[in-house]
Amino acid sequence: LMAACSSSEERPADLLPRDKFTEVLLEAQLIEARVNHEAVVDKKTSVPDKSYYAEMFKEQGVSEEEFKTTFDWYVDHPAELKDVYNDVLTGLQKRVDLADTTGTAH
């Protein structure tokens, strides 16, 4: 019974599409890396992380609320969140590989 209930649950219509959510989550990971770098390596005492996120949401064409709602749904569905994070890691690795072949950071 439990397997039948959990596998038939449908995603709410107001969630971001998985591909879009993955893309936004990837960009969020890059922001986190940037914020950590600026705080630790550059020793900045004030990092404008909120403005970084606001710019990213605008560029991605999603609201912070849409992102949070979608993220919260995935937190309640850890197996699916794990799959999304695997896609994020793959996307990050592709960027590293591209930078290695072109000699530029993306």
GROMACS .gro file of N, CA, C and O in nm, residues 2 8-9 14-15 17-18 22 25-26 28 34 41 54 57 65 67 72 74 78 83 85-87 90 92-93 106:
model
  112
    2MET      N    1   0.189   0.130   0.084
    2MET     CA    2   0.272   0.251   0.090
    2MET      C    3   0.338   0.280  -0.045
    2MET      O    4   0.343   0.395  -0.087
    8SER      N    5   0.214   0.712  -0.685
    8SER     CA    6   0.107   0.770  -0.764
    8SER      C    7   0.084   0.917  -0.733
    8SER      O    8   0.001   0.981  -0.795
    9GLU      N    9   0.158   0.971  -0.636
    9GLU     CA   10   0.141   1.111  -0.601
    9GLU      C   11   0.186   1.200  -0.716
    9GLU      O   12   0.295   1.182  -0.771
   14ASP      N   13   0.164   2.407  -0.955
   14ASP     CA   14   0.232   2.536  -0.936
   14ASP      C   15   0.384   2.524  -0.919
   14ASP      O   16   0.451   2.624  -0.899
   15LEU      N   17   0.438   2.404  -0.928
   15LEU     CA   18   0.582   2.386  -0.916
   15LEU      C   19   0.652   2.422  -1.047
   15LEU      O   20   0.594   2.410  -1.155
   17PRO      N   21   0.884   2.354  -1.357
   17PRO     CA   22   0.919   2.229  -1.428
   17PRO      C   23   1.056   2.180  -1.380
   17PRO      O   24   1.143   2.260  -1.345
   18ARG      N   25   1.073   2.050  -1.379
   18ARG     CA   26   1.197   1.992  -1.325
   18ARG      C   27   1.321   2.049  -1.392
   18ARG      O   28   1.419   2.083  -1.325
   22THR      N   29   1.604   2.254  -1.192
   22THR     CA   30   1.743   2.206  -1.193
   22THR      C   31   1.837   2.319  -1.236
   22THR      O   32   1.942   2.340  -1.174
   25LEU      N   33   1.855   2.576  -0.954
   25LEU     CA   34   1.931   2.520  -0.843
   25LEU      C   35   2.080   2.519  -0.874
   25LEU      O   36   2.163   2.548  -0.787
   26LEU      N   37   2.116   2.489  -0.997
   26LEU     CA   38   2.256   2.493  -1.039
   26LEU      C   39   2.311   2.635  -1.021
   26LEU      O   40   2.419   2.655  -0.965
   28ALA      N   41   2.199   2.862  -0.824
   28ALA     CA   42   2.204   2.890  -0.681
   28ALA      C   43   2.330   2.832  -0.618
   28ALA      O   44   2.391   2.895  -0.530
   34ARG      N   45   3.024   3.148  -0.492
   34ARG     CA   46   3.074   3.286  -0.503
   34ARG      C   47   3.072   3.355  -0.367
   34ARG      O   48   3.169   3.421  -0.329
   41VAL      N   49   3.795   3.379   0.093
   41VAL     CA   50   3.919   3.407   0.020
   41VAL      C   51   3.944   3.558   0.010
   41VAL      O   52   4.053   3.605   0.038
   54ALA      N   53   1.856   3.781  -0.631
   54ALA     CA   54   1.753   3.859  -0.701
   54ALA      C   55   1.785   3.868  -0.850
   54ALA      O   56   1.696   3.851  -0.935
   57PHE      N   57   1.722   3.518  -1.010
   57PHE     CA   58   1.581   3.489  -1.029
   57PHE      C   59   1.526   3.568  -1.148
   57PHE      O   60   1.450   3.515  -1.229
   65GLU      N   61   0.958   3.301  -0.462
   65GLU     CA   62   0.850   3.219  -0.406
   65GLU      C   63   0.830   3.089  -0.485
   65GLU      O   64   0.812   2.982  -0.426
   67PHE      N   65   1.054   2.933  -0.656
   67PHE     CA   66   1.170   2.850  -0.626
   67PHE      C   67   1.154   2.784  -0.489
   67PHE      O   68   1.175   2.663  -0.475
   72ASP      N   69   1.078   2.325  -0.147
   72ASP     CA   70   1.012   2.262  -0.032
   72ASP      C   71   0.944   2.131  -0.072
   72ASP      O   72   0.947   2.034   0.003
   74TYR      N   73   1.037   1.931  -0.315
   74TYR     CA   74   1.143   1.832  -0.334
   74TYR      C   75   1.202   1.785  -0.202
   74TYR      O   76   1.240   1.668  -0.190
   78PRO      N   77   1.264   1.323  -0.105
   78PRO     CA   78   1.411   1.317  -0.111
   78PRO      C   79   1.468   1.235  -0.227
   78PRO      O   80   1.575   1.271  -0.279
   83ASP      N   81   1.783   1.297  -0.735
   83ASP     CA   82   1.797   1.292  -0.880
   83ASP      C   83   1.825   1.430  -0.938
   83ASP      O   84   1.907   1.446  -1.029
   85TYR      N   85   1.969   1.682  -0.778
   85TYR     CA   86   2.106   1.719  -0.743
   85TYR      C   87   2.208   1.645  -0.829
   85TYR      O   88   2.314   1.700  -0.862
   86ASN      N   89   2.179   1.522  -0.866
   86ASN     CA   90   2.268   1.452  -0.959
   86ASN      C   91   2.274   1.526  -1.092
   86ASN      O   92   2.382   1.538  -1.152
   87ASP      N   93   2.161   1.577  -1.138
   87ASP     CA   94   2.159   1.655  -1.262
   87ASP      C   95   2.235   1.786  -1.245
   87ASP      O   96   2.304   1.831  -1.337
   90THR      N   97   2.601   1.704  -1.264
   90THR     CA   98   2.636   1.680  -1.404
   90THR      C   99   2.651   1.812  -1.477
   90THR      O  100   2.746   1.831  -1.555
   92LEU      N  101   2.723   2.107  -1.349
   92LEU     CA  102   2.844   2.174  -1.301
   92LEU      C  103   2.968   2.113  -1.364
   92LEU      O  104   3.061   2.184  -1.404
   93GLN      N  105   2.971   1.980  -1.375
   93GLN     CA  106   3.086   1.913  -1.435
   93GLN      C  107   3.100   1.950  -1.583
   93GLN      O  108   3.211   1.971  -1.632
  106HIS      N  109   3.297   2.949  -1.712
  106HIS     CA  110   3.156   2.974  -1.748
  106HIS      C  111   3.069   2.963  -1.630
  106HIS      O  112   3.071   2.886  -1.549
   0.00000   0.00000   0.00000
